[in-house]
Amino acid sequence: MTEYAKTLADRLQQHFKSDLKSCTVAHGEVTVEVAPAKLRDVCTALRDESEFAFDQLIDLCGVDYLHYGVSEWGTDEASATGFSRGVNKATSGRFTFDDAPSVGTHEGPRFAVAIHLLSVAQNHRLRVKVFCEDDEFPVVDSVADIWSSSNWYEREAFDLYGIMFSGHPDLRRILTDYGFVGHPFRKDFPLIGHVEMRYDPEQARVIYQPVTIEPRVLVPKVIRDDHRYVEPTVEEGNE
């Protein structure tokens, strides 16, 4: 644990007390979890209090814990040639496995929002995490009026995860098409998607249609060409 991270964590706990559900330090980074009802108050104080002065929001992203802790590609060994491992179909988003297990190691709400802050004056970084209380309709307060840079980040989290941001001035999709159905970063969203797009010469326009590609898993051959697997030449052997 770095001294700066420990000092920041202690100051945060002393200042916010019960407003923080948790305050942890891992890998030299400080993370605080805030209840949804306290998010705006805590964020405003983090920006305005001189001892913190987190004047920049450098990232905001959604998190889906549906399959947290489930590893489909876990392997203990790999061969130098050929196929050495295959996927264990353990999650619901790989294709359309409706009966796939959906329980990982995470307990509690499914969706969360992670906010990454930077204090230029204090040279501190902080992660603020808030969980959405309703898995069916995930929603948290917008912080776009606290840090204007979060405007597009919140639209991205809404687009990809379906997380709503109450009070956002213009919450609409930003990466997918206007007619896109679903939220592609959710763990139960099929990797091949639901629809595909093609040009229809008869209608003279681009149309959507159900996915026609065949779902399959291909494990690429592992090719290693470093010094451990290259046979030495006669000249190199003599040297």
PDB file of C-alpha atoms in Angstrom:
ATOM      1  CA  MET A   1       0.000   0.000   0.000  1.00  0.00           C
ATOM      2  CA  THR A   2       1.504   3.330  -1.026  1.00  0.00           C
ATOM      3  CA  GLU A   3       1.650   6.077   1.565  1.00  0.00           C
ATOM      4  CA  TYR A   4      -0.296   8.492  -0.606  1.00  0.00           C
ATOM      5  CA  ALA A   5      -3.141   6.003  -1.091  1.00  0.00           C
ATOM      6  CA  LYS A   6      -3.346   5.219   2.612  1.00  0.00           C
ATOM      7  CA  THR A   7      -3.348   8.927   3.500  1.00  0.00           C
ATOM      8  CA  LEU A   8      -6.099   9.670   0.970  1.00  0.00           C
ATOM      9  CA  ALA A   9      -8.206   6.741   2.201  1.00  0.00           C
ATOM     10  CA  ASP A  10      -7.897   7.924   5.822  1.00  0.00           C
ATOM     11  CA  ARG A  11      -8.891  11.489   4.876  1.00  0.00           C
ATOM     12  CA  LEU A  12     -11.900  10.261   2.918  1.00  0.00           C
ATOM     13  CA  GLN A  13     -13.127   8.102   5.800  1.00  0.00           C
ATOM     14  CA  GLN A  14     -12.682  10.898   8.322  1.00  0.00           C
ATOM     15  CA  HIS A  15     -14.495  13.433   6.156  1.00  0.00           C
ATOM     16  CA  PHE A  16     -17.431  11.390   4.823  1.00  0.00           C
ATOM     17  CA  LYS A  17     -17.811   8.818   7.627  1.00  0.00           C
ATOM     18  CA  SER A  18     -21.103   6.948   7.156  1.00  0.00           C
ATOM     19  CA  ASP A  19     -21.694   8.439   3.699  1.00  0.00           C
ATOM     20  CA  LEU A  20     -19.193   5.869   2.402  1.00  0.00           C
ATOM     21  CA  LYS A  21     -20.352   2.253   2.312  1.00  0.00           C
ATOM     22  CA  SER A  22     -16.735   1.157   1.935  1.00  0.00           C
ATOM     23  CA  CYS A  23     -13.267   2.554   1.319  1.00  0.00           C
ATOM     24  CA  THR A  24     -10.580   0.177   0.074  1.00  0.00           C
ATOM     25  CA  VAL A  25      -7.016   0.388  -1.195  1.00  0.00           C
ATOM     26  CA  ALA A  26      -5.810  -2.179  -3.717  1.00  0.00           C
ATOM     27  CA  HIS A  27      -2.840  -2.055  -6.088  1.00  0.00           C
ATOM     28  CA  GLY A  28      -2.102   1.475  -4.939  1.00  0.00           C
ATOM     29  CA  GLU A  29      -5.581   2.699  -5.920  1.00  0.00           C
ATOM     30  CA  VAL A  30      -8.324   4.038  -3.658  1.00  0.00           C
ATOM     31  CA  THR A  31     -11.940   3.006  -4.262  1.00  0.00           C
ATOM     32  CA  VAL A  32     -14.960   4.258  -2.348  1.00  0.00           C
ATOM     33  CA  GLU A  33     -18.471   2.860  -2.632  1.00  0.00           C
ATOM     34  CA  VAL A  34     -21.294   5.343  -2.188  1.00  0.00           C
ATOM     35  CA  ALA A  35     -25.005   4.726  -1.724  1.00  0.00           C
ATOM     36  CA  PRO A  36     -27.101   6.018  -4.649  1.00  0.00           C
ATOM     37  CA  ALA A  37     -28.846   8.553  -2.409  1.00  0.00           C
ATOM     38  CA  LYS A  38     -25.497  10.059  -1.346  1.00  0.00           C
ATOM     39  CA  LEU A  39     -23.804  10.093  -4.757  1.00  0.00           C
ATOM     40  CA  ARG A  40     -24.339  13.735  -5.680  1.00  0.00           C
ATOM     41  CA  ASP A  41     -23.515  15.072  -2.213  1.00  0.00           C
ATOM     42  CA  VAL A  42     -20.275  13.092  -2.063  1.00  0.00           C
ATOM     43  CA  CYS A  43     -19.275  13.992  -5.616  1.00  0.00           C
ATOM     44  CA  THR A  44     -19.938  17.691  -5.042  1.00  0.00           C
ATOM     45  CA  ALA A  45     -17.795  17.643  -1.910  1.00  0.00           C
ATOM     46  CA  LEU A  46     -15.028  15.749  -3.696  1.00  0.00           C
ATOM     47  CA  ARG A  47     -14.928  18.504  -6.291  1.00  0.00           C
ATOM     48  CA  ASP A  48     -15.325  21.547  -4.027  1.00  0.00           C
ATOM     49  CA  GLU A  49     -13.453  20.657  -0.831  1.00  0.00           C
ATOM     50  CA  SER A  50      -9.895  21.962  -1.120  1.00  0.00           C
ATOM     51  CA  GLU A  51      -8.401  18.925   0.624  1.00  0.00           C
ATOM     52  CA  PHE A  52      -9.681  16.747  -2.230  1.00  0.00           C
ATOM     53  CA  ALA A  53     -10.160  19.097  -5.223  1.00  0.00           C
ATOM     54  CA  PHE A  54     -11.114  16.389  -7.701  1.00  0.00           C
ATOM     55  CA  ASP A  55     -11.663  18.842 -10.519  1.00  0.00           C
ATOM     56  CA  GLN A  56     -11.525  16.347 -13.396  1.00  0.00           C
ATOM     57  CA  LEU A  57     -13.678  13.357 -14.203  1.00  0.00           C
ATOM     58  CA  ILE A  58     -11.459  11.309 -16.493  1.00  0.00           C
ATOM     59  CA  ASP A  59     -13.750   8.315 -16.998  1.00  0.00           C
ATOM     60  CA  LEU A  60     -17.167   6.927 -16.144  1.00  0.00           C
ATOM     61  CA  CYS A  61     -18.223   3.423 -17.096  1.00  0.00           C
ATOM     62  CA  GLY A  62     -20.859   0.815 -16.415  1.00  0.00           C
ATOM     63  CA  VAL A  63     -20.201  -2.598 -14.876  1.00  0.00           C
ATOM     64  CA  ASP A  64     -22.292  -5.763 -15.170  1.00  0.00           C
ATOM     65  CA  TYR A  65     -21.643  -8.334 -12.422  1.00  0.00           C
ATOM     66  CA  LEU A  66     -24.011 -10.973 -13.834  1.00  0.00           C
ATOM     67  CA  HIS A  67     -21.262 -13.535 -14.507  1.00  0.00           C
ATOM     68  CA  TYR A  68     -18.653 -12.125 -12.160  1.00  0.00           C
ATOM     69  CA  GLY A  69     -16.137 -14.809 -11.212  1.00  0.00           C
ATOM     70  CA  VAL A  70     -17.157 -17.213 -13.989  1.00  0.00           C
ATOM     71  CA  SER A  71     -14.265 -18.161 -16.285  1.00  0.00           C
ATOM     72  CA  GLU A  72     -15.075 -19.902 -19.544  1.00  0.00           C
ATOM     73  CA  TRP A  73     -11.506 -19.955 -20.832  1.00  0.00           C
ATOM     74  CA  GLY A  74      -9.639 -20.889 -17.663  1.00  0.00           C
ATOM     75  CA  THR A  75      -6.800 -23.307 -18.250  1.00  0.00           C
ATOM     76  CA  ASP A  76      -3.813 -24.507 -16.244  1.00  0.00           C
ATOM     77  CA  GLU A  77      -1.596 -25.418 -19.169  1.00  0.00           C
ATOM     78  CA  ALA A  78      -1.182 -24.846 -22.876  1.00  0.00           C
ATOM     79  CA  SER A  79       0.623 -26.904 -25.488  1.00  0.00           C
ATOM     80  CA  ALA A  80       3.180 -25.498 -27.892  1.00  0.00           C
ATOM     81  CA  THR A  81       1.185 -26.662 -30.929  1.00  0.00           C
ATOM     82  CA  GLY A  82      -2.412 -27.256 -31.925  1.00  0.00           C
ATOM     83  CA  PHE A  83      -5.545 -26.745 -29.886  1.00  0.00           C
ATOM     84  CA  SER A  84      -4.931 -26.865 -26.175  1.00  0.00           C
ATOM     85  CA  ARG A  85      -8.128 -25.590 -24.699  1.00  0.00           C
ATOM     86  CA  GLY A  86     -11.767 -24.973 -25.522  1.00  0.00           C
ATOM     87  CA  VAL A  87     -14.501 -22.859 -24.079  1.00  0.00           C
ATOM     88  CA  ASN A  88     -16.748 -24.234 -21.345  1.00  0.00           C
ATOM     89  CA  LYS A  89     -20.147 -22.761 -22.093  1.00  0.00           C
ATOM     90  CA  ALA A  90     -20.714 -21.262 -18.677  1.00  0.00           C
ATOM     91  CA  THR A  91     -22.346 -17.907 -19.406  1.00  0.00           C
ATOM     92  CA  SER A  92     -25.568 -16.886 -21.067  1.00  0.00           C
ATOM     93  CA  GLY A  93     -24.102 -14.401 -23.517  1.00  0.00           C
ATOM     94  CA  ARG A  94     -21.871 -16.690 -25.558  1.00  0.00           C
ATOM     95  CA  PHE A  95     -24.593 -17.471 -28.084  1.00  0.00           C
ATOM     96  CA  THR A  96     -28.207 -17.949 -27.091  1.00  0.00           C
ATOM     97  CA  PHE A  97     -27.830 -20.330 -24.160  1.00  0.00           C
ATOM     98  CA  ASP A  98     -31.001 -19.610 -22.233  1.00  0.00           C
ATOM     99  CA  ASP A  99     -30.213 -22.401 -19.775  1.00  0.00           C
ATOM    100  CA  ALA A 100     -26.640 -21.296 -19.065  1.00  0.00           C
ATOM    101  CA  PRO A 101     -25.821 -20.556 -15.421  1.00  0.00           C
ATOM    102  CA  SER A 102     -26.095 -16.895 -14.560  1.00  0.00           C
ATOM    103  CA  VAL A 103     -24.695 -16.928 -11.053  1.00  0.00           C
ATOM    104  CA  GLY A 104     -21.114 -15.858 -10.416  1.00  0.00           C
ATOM    105  CA  THR A 105     -19.289 -15.051  -7.208  1.00  0.00           C
ATOM    106  CA  HIS A 106     -20.727 -11.543  -6.820  1.00  0.00           C
ATOM    107  CA  GLU A 107     -23.515 -10.973  -4.313  1.00  0.00           C
ATOM    108  CA  GLY A 108     -25.780  -7.943  -4.465  1.00  0.00           C
ATOM    109  CA  PRO A 109     -26.998  -5.678  -7.264  1.00  0.00           C
ATOM    110  CA  ARG A 110     -26.051  -6.570 -10.807  1.00  0.00           C
ATOM    111  CA  PHE A 111     -25.168  -3.151 -12.261  1.00  0.00           C
ATOM    112  CA  ALA A 112     -22.755  -0.515 -11.021  1.00  0.00           C
ATOM    113  CA  VAL A 113     -21.258   2.742 -12.229  1.00  0.00           C
ATOM    114  CA  ALA A 114     -17.556   3.457 -11.700  1.00  0.00           C
ATOM    115  CA  ILE A 115     -16.360   7.070 -11.765  1.00  0.00           C
ATOM    116  CA  HIS A 116     -12.644   7.823 -12.040  1.00  0.00           C
ATOM    117  CA  LEU A 117     -11.511  11.198 -10.727  1.00  0.00           C
ATOM    118  CA  LEU A 118      -8.282  13.183 -10.873  1.00  0.00           C
ATOM    119  CA  SER A 119      -7.130  16.034  -8.657  1.00  0.00           C
ATOM    120  CA  VAL A 120      -4.545  18.095 -10.495  1.00  0.00           C
ATOM    121  CA  ALA A 121      -3.780  20.256  -7.463  1.00  0.00           C
ATOM    122  CA  GLN A 122      -3.397  17.325  -5.048  1.00  0.00           C
ATOM    123  CA  ASN A 123      -2.082  14.846  -7.636  1.00  0.00           C
ATOM    124  CA  HIS A 124      -4.591  12.247  -6.390  1.00  0.00           C
ATOM    125  CA  ARG A 125      -6.740   9.713  -8.214  1.00  0.00           C
ATOM    126  CA  LEU A 126      -9.920   8.157  -6.906  1.00  0.00           C
ATOM    127  CA  ARG A 127     -12.510   5.633  -8.039  1.00  0.00           C
ATOM    128  CA  VAL A 128     -16.099   6.181  -6.905  1.00  0.00           C
ATOM    129  CA  LYS A 129     -18.416   3.212  -7.289  1.00  0.00           C
ATOM    130  CA  VAL A 130     -22.189   3.233  -6.950  1.00  0.00           C
ATOM    131  CA  PHE A 131     -24.500   0.241  -7.405  1.00  0.00           C
ATOM    132  CA  CYS A 132     -27.914   0.477  -9.055  1.00  0.00           C
ATOM    133  CA  GLU A 133     -30.619  -0.669  -6.662  1.00  0.00           C
ATOM    134  CA  ASP A 134     -32.963  -2.162  -9.302  1.00  0.00           C
ATOM    135  CA  ASP A 135     -31.558  -4.815 -11.674  1.00  0.00           C
ATOM    136  CA  GLU A 136     -34.589  -4.590 -13.970  1.00  0.00           C
ATOM    137  CA  PHE A 137     -34.414  -0.807 -14.285  1.00  0.00           C
ATOM    138  CA  PRO A 138     -30.907   0.318 -13.259  1.00  0.00           C
ATOM    139  CA  VAL A 139     -30.743   4.029 -12.534  1.00  0.00           C
ATOM    140  CA  VAL A 140     -28.418   6.429 -10.691  1.00  0.00           C
ATOM    141  CA  ASP A 141     -28.202  10.207 -10.529  1.00  0.00           C
ATOM    142  CA  SER A 142     -26.325  12.031 -13.266  1.00  0.00           C
ATOM    143  CA  VAL A 143     -23.184  13.954 -12.333  1.00  0.00           C
ATOM    144  CA  ALA A 144     -23.039  15.827 -15.652  1.00  0.00           C
ATOM    145  CA  ASP A 145     -23.649  19.161 -13.935  1.00  0.00           C
ATOM    146  CA  ILE A 146     -20.814  18.455 -11.481  1.00  0.00           C
ATOM    147  CA  TRP A 147     -18.285  17.371 -14.119  1.00  0.00           C
ATOM    148  CA  SER A 148     -19.385  18.246 -17.647  1.00  0.00           C
ATOM    149  CA  SER A 149     -17.099  15.591 -19.153  1.00  0.00           C
ATOM    150  CA  SER A 150     -19.406  12.890 -17.779  1.00  0.00           C
ATOM    151  CA  ASN A 151     -22.127  13.852 -20.284  1.00  0.00           C
ATOM    152  CA  TRP A 152     -20.886  11.588 -23.075  1.00  0.00           C
ATOM    153  CA  TYR A 153     -19.620   8.918 -20.669  1.00  0.00           C
ATOM    154  CA  GLU A 154     -23.091   8.590 -19.166  1.00  0.00           C
ATOM    155  CA  ARG A 155     -24.611   8.312 -22.633  1.00  0.00           C
ATOM    156  CA  GLU A 156     -22.108   5.542 -23.379  1.00  0.00           C
ATOM    157  CA  ALA A 157     -22.999   3.640 -20.184  1.00  0.00           C
ATOM    158  CA  PHE A 158     -26.691   4.029 -21.042  1.00  0.00           C
ATOM    159  CA  ASP A 159     -26.121   2.810 -24.594  1.00  0.00           C
ATOM    160  CA  LEU A 160     -23.932  -0.199 -23.765  1.00  0.00           C
ATOM    161  CA  TYR A 161     -25.359  -1.260 -20.381  1.00  0.00           C
ATOM    162  CA  GLY A 162     -28.847   0.231 -20.267  1.00  0.00           C
ATOM    163  CA  ILE A 163     -28.083   2.213 -17.111  1.00  0.00           C
ATOM    164  CA  MET A 164     -30.298   5.275 -16.759  1.00  0.00           C
ATOM    165  CA  PHE A 165     -28.934   8.558 -15.397  1.00  0.00           C
ATOM    166  CA  SER A 166     -31.557  10.661 -13.674  1.00  0.00           C
ATOM    167  CA  GLY A 167     -31.205  14.347 -14.518  1.00  0.00           C
ATOM    168  CA  HIS A 168     -29.024  13.873 -17.591  1.00  0.00           C
ATOM    169  CA  PRO A 169     -29.733  16.706 -20.062  1.00  0.00           C
ATOM    170  CA  ASP A 170     -29.752  14.556 -23.228  1.00  0.00           C
ATOM    171  CA  LEU A 171     -29.688  10.820 -22.498  1.00  0.00           C
ATOM    172  CA  ARG A 172     -29.686   8.933 -25.816  1.00  0.00           C
ATOM    173  CA  ARG A 173     -27.566   6.356 -27.605  1.00  0.00           C
ATOM    174  CA  ILE A 174     -24.105   7.461 -28.662  1.00  0.00           C
ATOM    175  CA  LEU A 175     -22.349   4.408 -30.167  1.00  0.00           C
ATOM    176  CA  THR A 176     -25.043   2.088 -31.540  1.00  0.00           C
ATOM    177  CA  ASP A 177     -27.626   2.883 -34.191  1.00  0.00           C
ATOM    178  CA  TYR A 178     -30.910   4.601 -33.390  1.00  0.00           C
ATOM    179  CA  GLY A 179     -32.862   1.414 -34.093  1.00  0.00           C
ATOM    180  CA  PHE A 180     -30.527  -0.867 -32.138  1.00  0.00           C
ATOM    181  CA  VAL A 181     -32.269  -3.278 -29.772  1.00  0.00           C
ATOM    182  CA  GLY A 182     -30.660  -4.176 -26.463  1.00  0.00           C
ATOM    183  CA  HIS A 183     -27.428  -3.182 -24.767  1.00  0.00           C
ATOM    184  CA  PRO A 184     -24.353  -4.968 -26.175  1.00  0.00           C
ATOM    185  CA  PHE A 185     -22.096  -4.854 -23.086  1.00  0.00           C
ATOM    186  CA  ARG A 186     -24.576  -6.672 -20.884  1.00  0.00           C
ATOM    187  CA  LYS A 187     -23.297 -10.151 -20.073  1.00  0.00           C
ATOM    188  CA  ASP A 188     -26.467 -11.828 -21.322  1.00  0.00           C
ATOM    189  CA  PHE A 189     -26.339 -10.093 -24.707  1.00  0.00           C
ATOM    190  CA  PRO A 190     -25.407 -12.682 -27.392  1.00  0.00           C
ATOM    191  CA  LEU A 191     -21.921 -12.186 -28.814  1.00  0.00           C
ATOM    192  CA  ILE A 192     -23.313 -12.521 -32.333  1.00  0.00           C
ATOM    193  CA  GLY A 193     -26.075 -10.023 -31.564  1.00  0.00           C
ATOM    194  CA  HIS A 194     -29.724 -10.272 -32.538  1.00  0.00           C
ATOM    195  CA  VAL A 195     -29.754  -8.680 -35.992  1.00  0.00           C
ATOM    196  CA  GLU A 196     -27.394  -8.036 -38.885  1.00  0.00           C
ATOM    197  CA  MET A 197     -27.379  -5.253 -41.440  1.00  0.00           C
ATOM    198  CA  ARG A 198     -27.112  -5.532 -45.231  1.00  0.00           C
ATOM    199  CA  TYR A 199     -27.885  -3.551 -48.341  1.00  0.00           C
ATOM    200  CA  ASP A 200     -31.073  -4.625 -50.126  1.00  0.00           C
ATOM    201  CA  PRO A 201     -30.807  -3.831 -53.874  1.00  0.00           C
ATOM    202  CA  GLU A 202     -34.557  -4.252 -54.381  1.00  0.00           C
ATOM    203  CA  GLN A 203     -35.400  -1.678 -51.722  1.00  0.00           C
ATOM    204  CA  ALA A 204     -32.281   0.353 -52.534  1.00  0.00           C
ATOM    205  CA  ARG A 205     -31.504   0.853 -48.860  1.00  0.00           C
ATOM    206  CA  VAL A 206     -29.831  -0.710 -45.877  1.00  0.00           C
ATOM    207  CA  ILE A 207     -32.072  -3.098 -43.914  1.00  0.00           C
ATOM    208  CA  TYR A 208     -31.878  -5.129 -40.717  1.00  0.00           C
ATOM    209  CA  GLN A 209     -32.569  -8.847 -40.591  1.00  0.00           C
ATOM    210  CA  PRO A 210     -32.128 -11.707 -38.055  1.00  0.00           C
ATOM    211  CA  VAL A 211     -28.576 -12.941 -37.680  1.00  0.00           C
ATOM    212  CA  THR A 212     -27.717 -15.605 -40.256  1.00  0.00           C
ATOM    213  CA  ILE A 213     -24.153 -16.494 -39.227  1.00  0.00           C
ATOM    214  CA  GLU A 214     -23.652 -19.853 -37.572  1.00  0.00           C
ATOM    215  CA  PRO A 215     -22.595 -19.571 -33.919  1.00  0.00           C
ATOM    216  CA  ARG A 216     -19.371 -21.455 -33.232  1.00  0.00           C
ATOM    217  CA  VAL A 217     -16.258 -21.269 -31.113  1.00  0.00           C
ATOM    218  CA  LEU A 218     -12.836 -21.253 -32.762  1.00  0.00           C
ATOM    219  CA  VAL A 219      -9.725 -21.450 -30.650  1.00  0.00           C
ATOM    220  CA  PRO A 220      -6.732 -20.119 -32.589  1.00  0.00           C
ATOM    221  CA  LYS A 221      -3.532 -22.117 -32.691  1.00  0.00           C
ATOM    222  CA  VAL A 222      -0.926 -20.755 -30.316  1.00  0.00           C
ATOM    223  CA  ILE A 223       2.213 -20.016 -32.330  1.00  0.00           C
ATOM    224  CA  ARG A 224       5.344 -19.331 -30.346  1.00  0.00           C
ATOM    225  CA  ASP A 225       8.457 -18.147 -32.142  1.00  0.00           C
ATOM    226  CA  ASP A 226      10.671 -16.924 -29.328  1.00  0.00           C
ATOM    227  CA  HIS A 227      14.102 -18.289 -28.490  1.00  0.00           C
ATOM    228  CA  ARG A 228      12.747 -21.257 -26.521  1.00  0.00           C
ATOM    229  CA  TYR A 229      11.243 -22.899 -29.604  1.00  0.00           C
ATOM    230  CA  VAL A 230      13.708 -22.015 -32.365  1.00  0.00           C
ATOM    231  CA  GLU A 231      16.184 -24.762 -33.230  1.00  0.00           C
ATOM    232  CA  PRO A 232      19.761 -23.412 -33.272  1.00  0.00           C
ATOM    233  CA  THR A 233      21.648 -23.498 -36.563  1.00  0.00           C
ATOM    234  CA  VAL A 234      25.009 -25.242 -36.943  1.00  0.00           C
ATOM    235  CA  GLU A 235      26.817 -21.898 -36.824  1.00  0.00           C
ATOM    236  CA  GLU A 236      24.947 -20.840 -33.676  1.00  0.00           C
ATOM    237  CA  GLY A 237      25.673 -24.224 -32.089  1.00  0.00           C
ATOM    238  CA  ASN A 238      29.382 -23.839 -32.738  1.00  0.00           C
ATOM    239  CA  GLU A 239      29.346 -20.435 -31.124  1.00  0.00           C
TER     240      GLU A 239
END
